Amino acid sequence: MLLEGLETLSLLASEGTMAKVASRLYISQSAVSKRIAQLELRLGKRLVEPDGRQIRLTPQALELLARVAPSLAEMKGVLADSQTLTDSTPLPVACSETLLAGYLARFMHGYLEQDPHIALSTHHTPVILARVRGGDALLGICAGRLPPGHGLCAELLLEEPFYLVGDADQGERRSHDQGQPILTMDLDNPSNRYLREPLAALGLVPGMELDSYLALIELAKAGIGPVLLPAGLLSLVGEQGKRARPLPGLGRPLHLVYRQSSLQRERIAQLVEGIRAHFAQVKGLAKQG
């Protein structure tokens, strides 16, 4: 009961409303309210208060979460490791949206025929790491650099190169004293922040940063550029992608992440082997190309 209350409070801190927490936990809003009320009664302090249409955590609640969050994630992970994983149990996999679109869609289409109970969800890399640590996902497939001390097993699947789509000509690039403005993904995302320095070294500066690769793809297709895109998404851009300019030395690592005990479970081990083999094939095709 205490663990349920803390998990609910933690979700409320990130989601902001009882309705969103209820949706995440597959319970009713009244059940969410009851969990919070029971936790408040147990601790003898007020943990939440209304904030317009949302719920705000009190300073006491924020202090509590700061102290218990690492232990809570570890406990949830241990419980996930201990859960019976039958052939029909949902196997949650958290994945970067760009990797699913660029590399894994066809692989998953085939793999789901042999294991139809894989449950895919897409997130940014920091969220993927948090979900795997906390047991909400049993595998994660991440794009970009991983932060130090993430506490998970991480396998490098591929070093994915970047391309510039809709590149201007050399003369125009050199006419900009401050560098050539380009459209990029959000470089404030911790997984992408490392790209600022190598881009500057290439004379490229972010003129616009977007949180959605889908938006960047559509802008590239419309001829609005130049747009920075990873290799796996070039096929989604059409003719513009075929004329993309490679950026030597600029890439992003793609990692498979999991808790250390996960590979002891046969279904997870089989999926991991399938993903490894798939990316080995991708690397082989890239070398041939």
PDB file of C-alpha atoms in Angstrom:
ATOM      1  CA  MET A   1       0.000   0.000   0.000  1.00  0.00           C
ATOM      2  CA  LEU A   2       2.817   2.412   0.871  1.00  0.00           C
ATOM      3  CA  LEU A   3       4.656   1.579  -2.370  1.00  0.00           C
ATOM      4  CA  GLU A   4       1.459   2.184  -4.385  1.00  0.00           C
ATOM      5  CA  GLY A   5       0.996   5.556  -2.724  1.00  0.00           C
ATOM      6  CA  LEU A   6       4.568   6.657  -3.403  1.00  0.00           C
ATOM      7  CA  GLU A   7       4.376   5.505  -7.029  1.00  0.00           C
ATOM      8  CA  THR A   8       1.122   7.439  -7.467  1.00  0.00           C
ATOM      9  CA  LEU A   9       2.633  10.560  -5.907  1.00  0.00           C
ATOM     10  CA  SER A  10       5.677  10.270  -8.170  1.00  0.00           C
ATOM     11  CA  LEU A  11       3.477  10.036 -11.271  1.00  0.00           C
ATOM     12  CA  LEU A  12       1.407  12.980 -10.086  1.00  0.00           C
ATOM     13  CA  ALA A  13       4.586  15.056  -9.909  1.00  0.00           C
ATOM     14  CA  SER A  14       5.257  14.430 -13.607  1.00  0.00           C
ATOM     15  CA  GLU A  15       1.700  14.219 -15.016  1.00  0.00           C
ATOM     16  CA  GLY A  16       0.060  17.058 -13.057  1.00  0.00           C
ATOM     17  CA  THR A  17      -3.530  15.735 -13.022  1.00  0.00           C
ATOM     18  CA  MET A  18      -5.399  12.876 -11.396  1.00  0.00           C
ATOM     19  CA  ALA A  19      -6.874  11.942 -14.784  1.00  0.00           C
ATOM     20  CA  LYS A  20      -3.478  11.455 -16.438  1.00  0.00           C
ATOM     21  CA  VAL A  21      -2.191   9.413 -13.492  1.00  0.00           C
ATOM     22  CA  ALA A  22      -5.321   7.260 -13.585  1.00  0.00           C
ATOM     23  CA  SER A  23      -4.720   6.642 -17.303  1.00  0.00           C
ATOM     24  CA  ARG A  24      -1.099   5.653 -16.682  1.00  0.00           C
ATOM     25  CA  LEU A  25      -2.037   3.255 -13.885  1.00  0.00           C
ATOM     26  CA  TYR A  26      -5.242   1.915 -15.507  1.00  0.00           C
ATOM     27  CA  ILE A  27      -7.314   2.791 -12.445  1.00  0.00           C
ATOM     28  CA  SER A  28     -10.077   5.321 -11.751  1.00  0.00           C
ATOM     29  CA  GLN A  29      -9.491   8.919 -10.679  1.00  0.00           C
ATOM     30  CA  SER A  30     -11.198   8.165  -7.368  1.00  0.00           C
ATOM     31  CA  ALA A  31      -8.688   5.339  -6.800  1.00  0.00           C
ATOM     32  CA  VAL A  32      -5.842   7.791  -7.411  1.00  0.00           C
ATOM     33  CA  SER A  33      -7.341  10.255  -4.923  1.00  0.00           C
ATOM     34  CA  LYS A  34      -7.788   7.456  -2.384  1.00  0.00           C
ATOM     35  CA  ARG A  35      -4.144   6.385  -2.692  1.00  0.00           C
ATOM     36  CA  ILE A  36      -2.938   9.955  -2.116  1.00  0.00           C
ATOM     37  CA  ALA A  37      -5.324  10.435   0.831  1.00  0.00           C
ATOM     38  CA  GLN A  38      -4.129   7.200   2.443  1.00  0.00           C
ATOM     39  CA  LEU A  39      -0.492   8.230   1.999  1.00  0.00           C
ATOM     40  CA  GLU A  40      -1.222  11.632   3.542  1.00  0.00           C
ATOM     41  CA  LEU A  41      -2.941   9.895   6.474  1.00  0.00           C
ATOM     42  CA  ARG A  42      -0.016   7.510   6.906  1.00  0.00           C
ATOM     43  CA  LEU A  43       2.575  10.313   6.879  1.00  0.00           C
ATOM     44  CA  GLY A  44       0.471  12.871   8.747  1.00  0.00           C
ATOM     45  CA  LYS A  45       1.140  15.670   6.263  1.00  0.00           C
ATOM     46  CA  ARG A  46      -0.520  17.293   3.278  1.00  0.00           C
ATOM     47  CA  LEU A  47       1.089  16.201  -0.003  1.00  0.00           C
ATOM     48  CA  VAL A  48      -1.002  17.800  -2.764  1.00  0.00           C
ATOM     49  CA  GLU A  49      -3.030  20.953  -3.303  1.00  0.00           C
ATOM     50  CA  PRO A  50      -5.135  22.258  -6.202  1.00  0.00           C
ATOM     51  CA  ASP A  51      -3.467  24.504  -8.764  1.00  0.00           C
ATOM     52  CA  GLY A  52      -6.140  25.568 -11.238  1.00  0.00           C
ATOM     53  CA  ARG A  53      -7.022  22.510 -13.297  1.00  0.00           C
ATOM     54  CA  GLN A  54      -3.916  20.690 -12.137  1.00  0.00           C
ATOM     55  CA  ILE A  55      -2.541  19.322  -8.888  1.00  0.00           C
ATOM     56  CA  ARG A  56       0.571  20.773  -7.274  1.00  0.00           C
ATOM     57  CA  LEU A  57       2.779  18.889  -4.850  1.00  0.00           C
ATOM     58  CA  THR A  58       3.484  20.573  -1.532  1.00  0.00           C
ATOM     59  CA  PRO A  59       7.083  21.314  -0.483  1.00  0.00           C
ATOM     60  CA  GLN A  60       6.820  18.380   1.939  1.00  0.00           C
ATOM     61  CA  ALA A  61       5.853  16.055  -0.928  1.00  0.00           C
ATOM     62  CA  LEU A  62       8.699  17.290  -3.131  1.00  0.00           C
ATOM     63  CA  GLU A  63      11.178  16.759  -0.294  1.00  0.00           C
ATOM     64  CA  LEU A  64       9.821  13.238   0.250  1.00  0.00           C
ATOM     65  CA  LEU A  65      10.128  12.318  -3.429  1.00  0.00           C
ATOM     66  CA  ALA A  66      13.667  13.700  -3.621  1.00  0.00           C
ATOM     67  CA  ARG A  67      14.641  11.331  -0.812  1.00  0.00           C
ATOM     68  CA  VAL A  68      12.794   8.191  -1.907  1.00  0.00           C
ATOM     69  CA  ALA A  69      12.816   8.430  -5.740  1.00  0.00           C
ATOM     70  CA  PRO A  70      16.045   6.417  -6.300  1.00  0.00           C
ATOM     71  CA  SER A  71      14.945   3.693  -3.865  1.00  0.00           C
ATOM     72  CA  LEU A  72      11.429   3.682  -5.320  1.00  0.00           C
ATOM     73  CA  ALA A  73      12.751   3.125  -8.854  1.00  0.00           C
ATOM     74  CA  GLU A  74      15.018   0.333  -7.633  1.00  0.00           C
ATOM     75  CA  MET A  75      12.174  -1.378  -5.748  1.00  0.00           C
ATOM     76  CA  LYS A  76       9.911  -1.166  -8.778  1.00  0.00           C
ATOM     77  CA  GLY A  77      12.679  -2.635 -10.904  1.00  0.00           C
ATOM     78  CA  VAL A  78      13.194  -5.525  -8.496  1.00  0.00           C
ATOM     79  CA  LEU A  79       9.462  -6.242  -8.506  1.00  0.00           C
ATOM     80  CA  ALA A  80       9.445  -6.200 -12.320  1.00  0.00           C
ATOM     81  CA  ASP A  81      12.373  -8.637 -12.351  1.00  0.00           C
ATOM     82  CA  SER A  82      10.422 -10.945 -10.038  1.00  0.00           C
ATOM     83  CA  GLN A  83       7.208 -10.867 -12.080  1.00  0.00           C
ATOM     84  CA  THR A  84       6.303 -14.090 -13.867  1.00  0.00           C
ATOM     85  CA  LEU A  85       6.793 -13.593 -17.593  1.00  0.00           C
ATOM     86  CA  THR A  86       4.705 -16.128 -19.488  1.00  0.00           C
ATOM     87  CA  ASP A  87       4.341 -16.340 -23.272  1.00  0.00           C
ATOM     88  CA  SER A  88       1.225 -14.137 -23.086  1.00  0.00           C
ATOM     89  CA  THR A  89       2.437 -11.591 -20.511  1.00  0.00           C
ATOM     90  CA  PRO A  90       2.861  -8.123 -22.072  1.00  0.00           C
ATOM     91  CA  LEU A  91       6.565  -7.429 -22.582  1.00  0.00           C
ATOM     92  CA  PRO A  92       6.976  -3.628 -22.442  1.00  0.00           C
ATOM     93  CA  VAL A  93       9.677  -2.135 -24.673  1.00  0.00           C
ATOM     94  CA  ALA A  94      10.427   1.607 -24.576  1.00  0.00           C
ATOM     95  CA  CYS A  95      11.899   2.926 -27.808  1.00  0.00           C
ATOM     96  CA  SER A  96      13.001   6.135 -29.471  1.00  0.00           C
ATOM     97  CA  GLU A  97      10.373   7.161 -32.017  1.00  0.00           C
ATOM     98  CA  THR A  98      13.034   7.785 -34.665  1.00  0.00           C
ATOM     99  CA  LEU A  99      14.535   4.314 -34.213  1.00  0.00           C
ATOM    100  CA  LEU A 100      11.149   2.689 -34.508  1.00  0.00           C
ATOM    101  CA  ALA A 101      10.425   4.635 -37.689  1.00  0.00           C
ATOM    102  CA  GLY A 102      13.905   4.390 -39.198  1.00  0.00           C
ATOM    103  CA  TYR A 103      15.119   0.910 -38.272  1.00  0.00           C
ATOM    104  CA  LEU A 104      12.733  -1.233 -36.267  1.00  0.00           C
ATOM    105  CA  ALA A 105       9.295  -1.028 -37.906  1.00  0.00           C
ATOM    106  CA  ARG A 106       9.864  -3.892 -40.368  1.00  0.00           C
ATOM    107  CA  PHE A 107      11.779  -5.943 -37.795  1.00  0.00           C
ATOM    108  CA  MET A 108       8.953  -5.573 -35.269  1.00  0.00           C
ATOM    109  CA  HIS A 109       6.366  -6.424 -37.917  1.00  0.00           C
ATOM    110  CA  GLY A 110       8.027  -9.804 -38.375  1.00  0.00           C
ATOM    111  CA  TYR A 111       8.899 -10.375 -34.735  1.00  0.00           C
ATOM    112  CA  LEU A 112       5.362  -9.669 -33.517  1.00  0.00           C
ATOM    113  CA  GLU A 113       4.212 -12.693 -35.501  1.00  0.00           C
ATOM    114  CA  GLN A 114       6.184 -14.942 -33.145  1.00  0.00           C
ATOM    115  CA  ASP A 115       5.643 -12.836 -30.016  1.00  0.00           C
ATOM    116  CA  PRO A 116       2.448 -10.768 -30.380  1.00  0.00           C
ATOM    117  CA  HIS A 117       2.497  -9.577 -26.766  1.00  0.00           C
ATOM    118  CA  ILE A 118       5.365  -7.103 -27.065  1.00  0.00           C
ATOM    119  CA  ALA A 119       4.049  -3.698 -25.931  1.00  0.00           C
ATOM    120  CA  LEU A 120       5.903  -0.837 -27.641  1.00  0.00           C
ATOM    121  CA  SER A 121       5.939   2.732 -26.366  1.00  0.00           C
ATOM    122  CA  THR A 122       7.944   5.712 -27.666  1.00  0.00           C
ATOM    123  CA  HIS A 123       9.782   8.292 -25.549  1.00  0.00           C
ATOM    124  CA  HIS A 124      12.835  10.520 -25.435  1.00  0.00           C
ATOM    125  CA  THR A 125      15.986   8.848 -24.118  1.00  0.00           C
ATOM    126  CA  PRO A 126      15.842  10.218 -20.520  1.00  0.00           C
ATOM    127  CA  VAL A 127      12.318   8.816 -20.151  1.00  0.00           C
ATOM    128  CA  ILE A 128      13.349   5.462 -21.651  1.00  0.00           C
ATOM    129  CA  LEU A 129      16.133   5.140 -19.078  1.00  0.00           C
ATOM    130  CA  ALA A 130      13.768   6.020 -16.231  1.00  0.00           C
ATOM    131  CA  ARG A 131      11.178   3.487 -17.421  1.00  0.00           C
ATOM    132  CA  VAL A 132      13.731   0.679 -17.687  1.00  0.00           C
ATOM    133  CA  ARG A 133      15.257   1.501 -14.295  1.00  0.00           C
ATOM    134  CA  GLY A 134      11.815   1.491 -12.699  1.00  0.00           C
ATOM    135  CA  GLY A 135      10.644  -1.712 -14.394  1.00  0.00           C
ATOM    136  CA  ASP A 136       7.929   0.016 -16.449  1.00  0.00           C
ATOM    137  CA  ALA A 137       9.833  -1.255 -19.505  1.00  0.00           C
ATOM    138  CA  LEU A 138      11.906  -4.436 -19.634  1.00  0.00           C
ATOM    139  CA  LEU A 139      13.988  -3.225 -22.588  1.00  0.00           C
ATOM    140  CA  GLY A 140      14.893   0.201 -23.918  1.00  0.00           C
ATOM    141  CA  ILE A 141      16.257   1.269 -27.314  1.00  0.00           C
ATOM    142  CA  CYS A 142      17.775   4.741 -27.087  1.00  0.00           C
ATOM    143  CA  ALA A 143      19.142   7.368 -29.459  1.00  0.00           C
ATOM    144  CA  GLY A 144      21.829   9.835 -28.415  1.00  0.00           C
ATOM    145  CA  ARG A 145      24.400   9.868 -25.644  1.00  0.00           C
ATOM    146  CA  LEU A 146      23.551   8.212 -22.349  1.00  0.00           C
ATOM    147  CA  PRO A 147      24.194  10.145 -19.140  1.00  0.00           C
ATOM    148  CA  PRO A 148      26.857   8.848 -16.750  1.00  0.00           C
ATOM    149  CA  GLY A 149      25.622   6.769 -13.843  1.00  0.00           C
ATOM    150  CA  HIS A 150      22.419   5.615 -15.539  1.00  0.00           C
ATOM    151  CA  GLY A 151      22.752   2.267 -13.740  1.00  0.00           C
ATOM    152  CA  LEU A 152      21.746  -0.010 -16.629  1.00  0.00           C
ATOM    153  CA  CYS A 153      23.467  -2.444 -18.966  1.00  0.00           C
ATOM    154  CA  ALA A 154      23.967  -0.683 -22.301  1.00  0.00           C
ATOM    155  CA  GLU A 155      24.995  -2.227 -25.635  1.00  0.00           C
ATOM    156  CA  LEU A 156      26.019  -0.046 -28.564  1.00  0.00           C
ATOM    157  CA  LEU A 157      23.932  -1.139 -31.549  1.00  0.00           C
ATOM    158  CA  LEU A 158      25.062   1.406 -34.120  1.00  0.00           C
ATOM    159  CA  GLU A 159      26.845   4.722 -34.524  1.00  0.00           C
ATOM    160  CA  GLU A 160      24.315   6.465 -36.757  1.00  0.00           C
ATOM    161  CA  PRO A 161      25.668   9.243 -39.012  1.00  0.00           C
ATOM    162  CA  PHE A 162      23.921  12.579 -39.542  1.00  0.00           C
ATOM    163  CA  TYR A 163      23.114  14.195 -42.891  1.00  0.00           C
ATOM    164  CA  LEU A 164      22.131  17.653 -44.005  1.00  0.00           C
ATOM    165  CA  VAL A 165      18.986  17.651 -46.145  1.00  0.00           C
ATOM    166  CA  GLY A 166      18.311  20.565 -48.456  1.00  0.00           C
ATOM    167  CA  ASP A 167      21.860  21.887 -48.152  1.00  0.00           C
ATOM    168  CA  ALA A 168      22.730  25.318 -49.510  1.00  0.00           C
ATOM    169  CA  ASP A 169      25.655  25.696 -51.932  1.00  0.00           C
ATOM    170  CA  GLN A 170      29.188  26.256 -50.698  1.00  0.00           C
ATOM    171  CA  GLY A 171      29.219  29.950 -51.580  1.00  0.00           C
ATOM    172  CA  GLU A 172      26.107  30.671 -49.580  1.00  0.00           C
ATOM    173  CA  ARG A 173      27.451  28.715 -46.604  1.00  0.00           C
ATOM    174  CA  ARG A 174      30.614  30.781 -46.567  1.00  0.00           C
ATOM    175  CA  SER A 175      28.701  34.061 -46.818  1.00  0.00           C
ATOM    176  CA  HIS A 176      27.403  33.661 -43.269  1.00  0.00           C
ATOM    177  CA  ASP A 177      30.022  35.013 -40.867  1.00  0.00           C
ATOM    178  CA  GLN A 178      28.214  33.402 -37.948  1.00  0.00           C
ATOM    179  CA  GLY A 179      27.852  30.018 -39.669  1.00  0.00           C
ATOM    180  CA  GLN A 180      25.108  28.463 -41.710  1.00  0.00           C
ATOM    181  CA  PRO A 181      21.730  28.338 -39.904  1.00  0.00           C
ATOM    182  CA  ILE A 182      20.120  24.886 -39.962  1.00  0.00           C
ATOM    183  CA  LEU A 183      17.012  23.222 -38.570  1.00  0.00           C
ATOM    184  CA  THR A 184      17.760  20.636 -35.893  1.00  0.00           C
ATOM    185  CA  MET A 185      16.190  18.563 -33.170  1.00  0.00           C
ATOM    186  CA  ASP A 186      16.077  20.041 -29.647  1.00  0.00           C
ATOM    187  CA  LEU A 187      19.717  20.373 -28.620  1.00  0.00           C
ATOM    188  CA  ASP A 188      18.792  21.176 -25.022  1.00  0.00           C
ATOM    189  CA  ASN A 189      17.727  17.553 -24.664  1.00  0.00           C
ATOM    190  CA  PRO A 190      20.549  16.006 -22.566  1.00  0.00           C
ATOM    191  CA  SER A 191      20.977  13.204 -25.119  1.00  0.00           C
ATOM    192  CA  ASN A 192      21.549  15.701 -27.961  1.00  0.00           C
ATOM    193  CA  ARG A 193      23.463  18.470 -26.189  1.00  0.00           C
ATOM    194  CA  TYR A 194      26.855  17.079 -27.223  1.00  0.00           C
ATOM    195  CA  LEU A 195      26.084  17.964 -30.861  1.00  0.00           C
ATOM    196  CA  ARG A 196      26.407  21.730 -30.398  1.00  0.00           C
ATOM    197  CA  GLU A 197      30.210  21.778 -30.418  1.00  0.00           C
ATOM    198  CA  PRO A 198      30.822  19.519 -33.461  1.00  0.00           C
ATOM    199  CA  LEU A 199      28.117  21.378 -35.406  1.00  0.00           C
ATOM    200  CA  ALA A 200      29.844  24.682 -34.649  1.00  0.00           C
ATOM    201  CA  ALA A 201      33.140  23.169 -35.811  1.00  0.00           C
ATOM    202  CA  LEU A 202      31.462  22.409 -39.156  1.00  0.00           C
ATOM    203  CA  GLY A 203      30.217  25.995 -39.432  1.00  0.00           C
ATOM    204  CA  LEU A 204      26.611  25.013 -38.695  1.00  0.00           C
ATOM    205  CA  VAL A 205      24.467  26.831 -36.135  1.00  0.00           C
ATOM    206  CA  PRO A 206      20.922  25.915 -34.998  1.00  0.00           C
ATOM    207  CA  GLY A 207      18.565  28.441 -36.531  1.00  0.00           C
ATOM    208  CA  MET A 208      15.509  26.551 -35.321  1.00  0.00           C
ATOM    209  CA  GLU A 209      15.255  23.661 -32.836  1.00  0.00           C
ATOM    210  CA  LEU A 210      12.195  21.407 -32.889  1.00  0.00           C
ATOM    211  CA  ASP A 211      11.113  18.707 -30.458  1.00  0.00           C
ATOM    212  CA  SER A 212       9.601  16.515 -33.188  1.00  0.00           C
ATOM    213  CA  TYR A 213      11.496  14.646 -35.884  1.00  0.00           C
ATOM    214  CA  LEU A 214       8.187  14.300 -37.734  1.00  0.00           C
ATOM    215  CA  ALA A 215       8.093  18.090 -38.074  1.00  0.00           C
ATOM    216  CA  LEU A 216      11.702  18.143 -39.298  1.00  0.00           C
ATOM    217  CA  ILE A 217      10.922  15.446 -41.874  1.00  0.00           C
ATOM    218  CA  GLU A 218       7.928  17.385 -43.200  1.00  0.00           C
ATOM    219  CA  LEU A 219       9.960  20.600 -43.402  1.00  0.00           C
ATOM    220  CA  ALA A 220      12.712  18.762 -45.275  1.00  0.00           C
ATOM    221  CA  LYS A 221      10.168  17.278 -47.710  1.00  0.00           C
ATOM    222  CA  ALA A 222       8.793  20.748 -48.298  1.00  0.00           C
ATOM    223  CA  GLY A 223      12.259  21.981 -49.218  1.00  0.00           C
ATOM    224  CA  ILE A 224      12.617  24.128 -46.109  1.00  0.00           C
ATOM    225  CA  GLY A 225      16.139  23.612 -44.967  1.00  0.00           C
ATOM    226  CA  PRO A 226      18.832  22.734 -44.530  1.00  0.00           C
ATOM    227  CA  VAL A 227      17.631  20.159 -41.993  1.00  0.00           C
ATOM    228  CA  LEU A 228      19.824  17.940 -39.819  1.00  0.00           C
ATOM    229  CA  LEU A 229      18.545  14.342 -39.880  1.00  0.00           C
ATOM    230  CA  PRO A 230      19.997  10.966 -38.849  1.00  0.00           C
ATOM    231  CA  ALA A 231      20.622   8.403 -41.573  1.00  0.00           C
ATOM    232  CA  GLY A 232      17.692   6.180 -40.571  1.00  0.00           C
ATOM    233  CA  LEU A 233      15.143   8.869 -41.446  1.00  0.00           C
ATOM    234  CA  LEU A 234      16.440   9.823 -44.901  1.00  0.00           C
ATOM    235  CA  SER A 235      14.203   7.301 -46.654  1.00  0.00           C
ATOM    236  CA  LEU A 236      11.161   9.085 -45.172  1.00  0.00           C
ATOM    237  CA  VAL A 237      12.103  12.367 -46.851  1.00  0.00           C
ATOM    238  CA  GLY A 238      11.837  11.143 -50.438  1.00  0.00           C
ATOM    239  CA  GLU A 239      13.887  12.799 -53.181  1.00  0.00           C
ATOM    240  CA  GLN A 240      15.357  15.329 -50.782  1.00  0.00           C
ATOM    241  CA  GLY A 241      16.800  12.489 -48.721  1.00  0.00           C
ATOM    242  CA  LYS A 242      18.579  10.996 -51.745  1.00  0.00           C
ATOM    243  CA  ARG A 243      20.487  14.250 -52.208  1.00  0.00           C
ATOM    244  CA  ALA A 244      21.423  14.672 -48.538  1.00  0.00           C
ATOM    245  CA  ARG A 245      24.996  15.664 -47.704  1.00  0.00           C
ATOM    246  CA  PRO A 246      26.868  13.456 -45.179  1.00  0.00           C
ATOM    247  CA  LEU A 247      28.543  15.201 -42.258  1.00  0.00           C
ATOM    248  CA  PRO A 248      31.796  13.307 -41.573  1.00  0.00           C
ATOM    249  CA  GLY A 249      32.441  12.599 -37.921  1.00  0.00           C
ATOM    250  CA  LEU A 250      28.977  13.642 -36.790  1.00  0.00           C
ATOM    251  CA  GLY A 251      26.737  10.893 -35.481  1.00  0.00           C
ATOM    252  CA  ARG A 252      24.716   9.618 -32.581  1.00  0.00           C
ATOM    253  CA  PRO A 253      25.042   6.314 -30.714  1.00  0.00           C
ATOM    254  CA  LEU A 254      22.096   3.916 -30.609  1.00  0.00           C
ATOM    255  CA  HIS A 255      21.953   1.757 -27.489  1.00  0.00           C
ATOM    256  CA  LEU A 256      20.015  -1.216 -26.195  1.00  0.00           C
ATOM    257  CA  VAL A 257      19.510  -0.845 -22.425  1.00  0.00           C
ATOM    258  CA  TYR A 258      18.196  -3.284 -19.836  1.00  0.00           C
ATOM    259  CA  ARG A 259      18.466  -4.291 -16.205  1.00  0.00           C
ATOM    260  CA  GLN A 260      21.248  -6.791 -15.559  1.00  0.00           C
ATOM    261  CA  SER A 261      18.908  -9.637 -14.580  1.00  0.00           C
ATOM    262  CA  SER A 262      16.656  -9.252 -17.628  1.00  0.00           C
ATOM    263  CA  LEU A 263      18.621 -11.546 -19.942  1.00  0.00           C
ATOM    264  CA  GLN A 264      17.972 -14.456 -17.579  1.00  0.00           C
ATOM    265  CA  ARG A 265      14.402 -14.477 -18.902  1.00  0.00           C
ATOM    266  CA  GLU A 266      14.056 -16.411 -22.133  1.00  0.00           C
ATOM    267  CA  ARG A 267      11.584 -14.138 -23.941  1.00  0.00           C
ATOM    268  CA  ILE A 268      13.713 -11.059 -23.291  1.00  0.00           C
ATOM    269  CA  ALA A 269      16.918 -12.853 -24.267  1.00  0.00           C
ATOM    270  CA  GLN A 270      15.351 -13.972 -27.563  1.00  0.00           C
ATOM    271  CA  LEU A 271      14.199 -10.445 -28.365  1.00  0.00           C
ATOM    272  CA  VAL A 272      17.635  -9.038 -27.521  1.00  0.00           C
ATOM    273  CA  GLU A 273      19.280 -11.572 -29.855  1.00  0.00           C
ATOM    274  CA  GLY A 274      16.849 -10.603 -32.611  1.00  0.00           C
ATOM    275  CA  ILE A 275      17.586  -6.892 -32.173  1.00  0.00           C
ATOM    276  CA  ARG A 276      21.352  -7.517 -32.152  1.00  0.00           C
ATOM    277  CA  ALA A 277      21.125  -9.551 -35.363  1.00  0.00           C
ATOM    278  CA  HIS A 278      18.949  -6.908 -37.013  1.00  0.00           C
ATOM    279  CA  PHE A 279      21.379  -4.071 -36.292  1.00  0.00           C
ATOM    280  CA  ALA A 280      24.322  -6.230 -37.356  1.00  0.00           C
ATOM    281  CA  GLN A 281      22.561  -6.564 -40.708  1.00  0.00           C
ATOM    282  CA  VAL A 282      21.943  -2.806 -40.812  1.00  0.00           C
ATOM    283  CA  LYS A 283      25.665  -2.165 -40.232  1.00  0.00           C
ATOM    284  CA  GLY A 284      26.574  -4.664 -42.954  1.00  0.00           C
ATOM    285  CA  LEU A 285      24.296  -2.973 -45.479  1.00  0.00           C
ATOM    286  CA  ALA A 286      25.707   0.434 -44.528  1.00  0.00           C
ATOM    287  CA  LYS A 287      29.250  -0.775 -45.226  1.00  0.00           C
ATOM    288  CA  GLN A 288      28.203  -2.120 -48.619  1.00  0.00           C
ATOM    289  CA  GLY A 289      26.538   1.183 -49.425  1.00  0.00           C
TER     290      GLY A 289
END
